[in-house]
Amino acid sequence: MSYHTLPRLLDFAPMESLGSAVFRRVHARLFGGVDRYFIAFVTPTREKRFTERQLREIAPRANEGLVVVPQLLTRRAEDFIWAAHALAQMGYREVNFNLGCPAGTVTAKGKGAGFLRSPEELERFFETIFAKSLPIAVSIKTRLGWSSTSEFERLADVFNHFPFASVTVHARLKTDQYKGHARLESFQEALTDLCHPVLYNGDIVTEDDCISTASRFPNLAGIMVGRGLIADPALFRKLRGGKPASVQEIDAFTRELFEGYCRAWNSRKNALMRMKEYWFLLANLFAGDTQPLFKAICRAKTEKDYDAAVHSLLSQGISPQARMGWFKPSDE
């Protein structure tokens, strides 16, 4: 496989909870292959300072040796501006703006994908922030629209008026949530509408997915992967000509994640709960029917039971590629 068949950038998506600083550090050291790790959104407030919890994710010391891009979620231009300046002072060269989060608690406030319903207000938001000569590049991560792909033509018109470093498009609508298949035909139209460098996001799980996406959309600036890179942590390494993940590597990876969360939270019980979330995705890399084995991991109440359940899953052996076992059909 030639690296030249791939887009220039292979990025990790900003995943809340699972894409934490603990994950980024362990993944980069054991697997690598990621050009940029996008940090899950932080919400700036009128207090004009980041909280200690936010700093645990965005502080340079938490991401030493990594190329990371922080993401902001807000609908107040003033809050975006102070946060962008603060991030620039930390040494960041780029900040990403979240226009894709579909969670009801977010969109009800007109944030994330909720902002896509108000293109005129969104345009005023961008006019305000770019009038301030920000000391940091701004990129955006968006969806194709709220409830109809026909909405993207107007959104693209808004985006094209401003000097974004790039636009990452998750090829779904807000109303899709994460269900159904990515809307590739509509993404093709969006790619034509936009004048910025464009990255693709959606349903990338295997090497073939990456190659076929790059072949179908040869002008992509990059591909962004979230759940697929947790399901197969070696995905980007393989795309660059490296080896697949081994059982031993997955064992070491999950052990280091667990101990990392134990140190970060000072709670082995909470760390155990977080690991069950990772195994929901990681189980899809293993051969055979892994559902009963994953359920055993979920039922584990003690570390001893957890270790035994994980050992049983590891003994299944690894498949050549991960499955998209989390797929849910569209409501349409």
XYZ file of C-alpha atoms in Angstrom:
332
model
C 0.000 0.000 0.000
C 1.414 3.381 -0.953
C 1.132 6.280 1.423
C 0.749 8.473 -1.660
C -2.732 7.018 -2.203
C -3.800 8.663 1.067
C -4.709 12.245 1.917
C -2.000 14.353 3.510
C -3.494 14.294 7.014
C -4.673 11.387 9.160
C -6.362 12.909 12.211
C -7.990 11.559 15.352
C -11.470 12.978 15.919
C -12.381 14.979 19.035
C -14.132 12.244 21.029
C -15.575 13.220 24.374
C -14.468 10.920 27.229
C -12.687 8.240 25.183
C -10.340 10.644 23.387
C -8.852 11.986 26.618
C -5.285 13.067 27.329
C -4.705 9.657 28.911
C -5.725 7.969 25.663
C -3.720 10.338 23.477
C -0.472 9.794 25.355
C -0.765 6.007 25.486
C -1.942 5.649 21.890
C 0.788 7.885 20.477
C 3.517 5.973 22.302
C 2.307 2.458 21.507
C 0.798 2.846 18.029
C 1.338 6.311 16.561
C 0.474 7.151 12.974
C -1.735 10.123 13.893
C -0.847 13.503 12.422
C -3.053 15.476 14.811
C -5.124 14.557 17.832
C -8.168 16.820 18.108
C -9.163 17.467 21.717
C -12.848 17.087 22.560
C -14.607 20.417 22.941
C -14.215 22.734 25.872
C -16.888 25.346 26.519
C -15.512 28.804 27.327
C -17.540 30.948 29.708
C -17.825 34.630 30.511
C -15.357 34.205 33.372
C -12.555 34.277 30.786
C -10.541 31.460 32.274
C -10.363 27.733 31.746
C -11.372 25.444 34.589
C -8.963 22.980 36.169
C -10.888 20.156 34.545
C -10.504 21.753 31.114
C -6.811 22.400 31.688
C -6.236 18.722 32.379
C -7.056 18.189 28.710
C -5.741 21.304 26.978
C -2.696 22.325 29.033
C 0.531 21.829 27.041
C 1.961 19.637 29.810
C -0.922 17.195 29.291
C -0.027 16.831 25.607
C 3.751 17.007 25.642
C 5.279 15.576 22.484
C 1.941 15.406 20.654
C 0.471 17.509 17.875
C -2.952 18.435 19.217
C -5.712 20.826 18.177
C -8.132 22.059 20.859
C -11.801 22.502 20.038
C -14.228 25.136 21.320
C -18.007 24.891 21.696
C -19.950 28.124 22.109
C -22.413 30.448 20.385
C -20.994 33.627 21.960
C -18.319 35.267 19.809
C -16.868 37.064 22.837
C -16.240 33.764 24.599
C -14.646 32.261 21.505
C -12.345 35.261 21.148
C -10.929 35.231 24.677
C -10.501 31.458 24.579
C -8.732 31.594 21.208
C -6.317 34.216 22.560
C -5.685 32.100 25.667
C -4.974 29.029 23.552
C -2.585 31.020 21.373
C -0.732 32.113 24.508
C -0.390 28.429 25.452
C 1.412 27.892 22.154
C -1.394 26.493 20.029
C -1.387 27.432 16.351
C -4.910 26.267 15.529
C -8.280 26.074 17.248
C -11.228 24.093 15.934
C -14.839 25.238 16.223
C -17.495 22.608 16.938
C -20.505 22.717 14.615
C -21.139 18.987 14.682
C -22.076 17.795 18.155
C -25.631 16.377 17.883
C -26.293 15.858 21.611
C -29.657 17.255 22.669
C -28.192 19.014 25.703
C -25.871 20.899 23.338
C -28.161 21.621 20.393
C -30.991 22.809 22.669
C -28.741 25.763 23.504
C -28.045 26.447 19.838
C -24.494 25.136 20.085
C -22.701 22.477 18.083
C -24.910 21.194 15.274
C -27.665 23.376 16.725
C -25.886 26.420 15.295
C -26.430 25.034 11.773
C -30.116 25.937 12.013
C -29.239 29.653 12.066
C -26.874 30.404 9.156
C -27.428 34.165 9.397
C -26.524 34.193 13.080
C -23.577 31.926 12.352
C -22.356 34.370 9.731
C -22.526 37.240 12.237
C -20.619 35.097 14.727
C -17.788 34.573 12.242
C -17.799 38.230 11.209
C -17.248 39.187 14.837
C -14.422 36.763 15.566
C -12.511 37.413 12.339
C -12.807 41.176 12.806
C -10.487 40.788 15.803
C -7.375 39.584 13.921
C -7.026 36.416 15.940
C -3.455 35.238 16.681
C -4.411 31.645 15.856
C -5.749 29.769 12.836
C -9.384 28.683 12.983
C -10.813 25.495 11.497
C -14.306 24.056 11.781
C -15.857 20.621 12.129
C -19.407 20.486 10.847
C -22.177 18.229 9.638
C -24.055 18.415 6.351
C -26.944 20.225 7.994
C -29.636 19.870 10.615
C -32.319 17.775 8.938
C -31.715 18.090 5.194
C -28.601 17.952 3.045
C -30.055 20.810 0.991
C -29.092 23.083 3.896
C -25.391 22.735 3.150
C -25.371 25.011 0.116
C -26.263 27.976 2.338
C -23.821 26.857 5.036
C -21.021 26.531 2.491
C -21.765 30.056 1.317
C -21.252 31.244 4.897
C -18.062 29.233 5.378
C -16.567 30.414 2.089
C -16.668 34.037 3.230
C -14.102 33.400 5.969
C -10.440 32.294 6.042
C -10.755 28.924 7.751
C -7.651 26.762 7.843
C -9.811 23.771 6.920
C -13.326 22.371 7.111
C -13.899 18.842 8.390
C -17.278 17.464 7.348
C -18.927 14.595 9.186
C -21.036 13.206 6.364
C -24.249 13.022 8.370
C -27.043 15.353 9.449
C -27.710 16.320 13.029
C -30.918 14.300 12.899
C -28.922 11.234 11.832
C -27.020 11.363 15.106
C -24.573 8.476 14.463
C -27.104 6.161 12.812
C -27.233 4.863 9.276
C -24.470 5.103 6.727
C -22.493 8.232 5.964
C -24.041 10.298 3.161
C -21.270 10.036 0.580
C -23.182 11.535 -2.339
C -24.057 14.591 -0.288
C -20.462 14.857 0.893
C -19.358 14.930 -2.750
C -21.606 17.933 -3.328
C -20.289 19.605 -0.177
C -16.734 19.057 -1.338
C -17.571 20.876 -4.553
C -19.280 23.737 -2.708
C -16.398 24.523 -0.342
C -13.344 26.589 -1.219
C -11.281 25.484 1.799
C -9.137 22.398 2.371
C -11.670 19.691 3.298
C -11.290 16.659 5.544
C -13.687 13.719 5.545
C -15.178 12.166 8.691
C -17.607 9.252 8.951
C -17.642 5.416 8.949
C -13.890 4.899 8.536
C -13.030 1.608 10.255
C -10.649 -0.311 7.982
C -7.723 0.313 5.656
C -10.037 -0.346 2.715
C -12.418 2.337 4.002
C -9.572 4.857 4.001
C -8.296 3.869 0.579
C -11.739 3.853 -1.045
C -12.579 7.234 0.489
C -9.307 8.735 -0.731
C -9.899 7.244 -4.177
C -13.459 8.525 -4.404
C -12.497 11.997 -3.171
C -8.937 12.550 -4.450
C -8.848 16.222 -3.474
C -9.291 15.596 0.249
C -6.864 17.356 2.560
C -7.279 14.607 5.121
C -9.333 11.941 6.823
C -10.511 12.152 10.431
C -11.319 8.956 12.325
C -12.809 8.526 15.789
C -14.413 5.230 16.788
C -12.571 3.327 14.065
C -9.192 4.236 15.536
C -10.223 3.040 18.979
C -11.618 -0.194 17.528
C -8.297 -0.710 15.729
C -5.599 1.421 17.396
C -3.072 0.410 14.716
C -5.261 1.578 11.815
C -3.176 4.618 10.890
C 0.069 2.731 11.501
C -1.056 0.100 8.998
C -1.988 2.785 6.495
C 1.587 4.060 6.703
C 2.990 0.611 6.007
C 3.332 -0.560 9.608
C 2.258 -3.793 11.227
C -1.223 -4.682 12.502
C -1.903 -4.662 16.216
C -0.969 -7.832 18.062
C -2.787 -9.401 20.990
C 0.183 -8.475 23.151
C -0.038 -4.836 22.070
C -3.763 -4.607 22.780
C -3.151 -6.188 26.178
C -0.416 -3.651 26.968
C -2.502 -0.808 25.541
C -5.542 -1.512 27.695
C -3.460 -2.127 30.800
C -1.689 1.198 30.376
C -4.984 2.971 29.755
C -6.414 1.484 32.934
C -3.431 2.469 35.061
C -3.384 5.917 33.457
C -6.983 6.540 34.474
C -6.303 5.169 37.952
C -3.574 7.783 38.377
C -5.608 10.585 36.788
C -8.738 9.956 38.845
C -7.330 8.274 41.933
C -10.159 5.772 41.578
C -9.697 2.244 40.303
C -13.474 1.738 40.260
C -14.035 4.690 37.917
C -11.116 3.603 35.757
C -12.682 0.153 35.436
C -15.937 1.704 34.244
C -14.094 3.742 31.611
C -12.306 0.643 30.302
C -15.647 -1.018 29.618
C -16.421 1.869 27.250
C -13.196 1.217 25.345
C -13.914 -2.501 25.082
C -17.290 -1.742 23.485
C -15.248 -0.641 20.463
C -12.100 -2.742 20.869
C -14.078 -5.997 20.992
C -14.799 -5.480 17.288
C -11.146 -6.174 16.452
C -11.296 -9.745 17.724
C -12.220 -12.911 15.872
C -15.428 -14.864 16.270
C -18.526 -14.001 18.248
C -17.214 -11.537 20.818
C -20.569 -10.370 22.160
C -20.733 -12.866 25.081
C -17.128 -12.054 25.998
C -17.769 -8.318 25.902
C -20.827 -8.811 28.110
C -18.617 -10.642 30.604
C -16.317 -7.608 30.692
C -19.308 -5.362 31.316
C -20.556 -7.566 34.155
C -17.196 -7.558 35.934
C -17.443 -5.935 39.350
C -13.848 -6.529 40.465
C -10.474 -6.163 38.772
C -9.992 -9.920 39.063
C -13.220 -10.608 37.180
C -12.379 -7.911 34.650
C -8.905 -9.346 33.997
C -10.355 -12.831 33.535
C -12.964 -11.582 31.058
C -10.369 -9.603 29.113
C -8.067 -12.633 29.001
C -10.884 -14.690 27.481
C -11.443 -12.085 24.791
C -7.731 -11.755 24.037
C -7.519 -15.525 23.584
C -9.912 -15.224 20.617
C -7.157 -13.679 18.541
C -7.280 -10.578 16.378
C -9.078 -10.248 13.046
C -7.325 -8.696 10.030
C -9.591 -5.674 10.402
C -12.170 -4.306 12.812
C -15.922 -4.601 12.310
C -18.332 -1.700 12.676
C -20.219 -3.561 15.372
C -21.725 -0.362 16.769
C -23.669 0.338 13.558
C -27.305 1.296 14.042
C -29.715 1.608 11.109
C -31.181 4.944 10.186
C -34.590 5.950 11.508
C -35.646 6.937 7.990
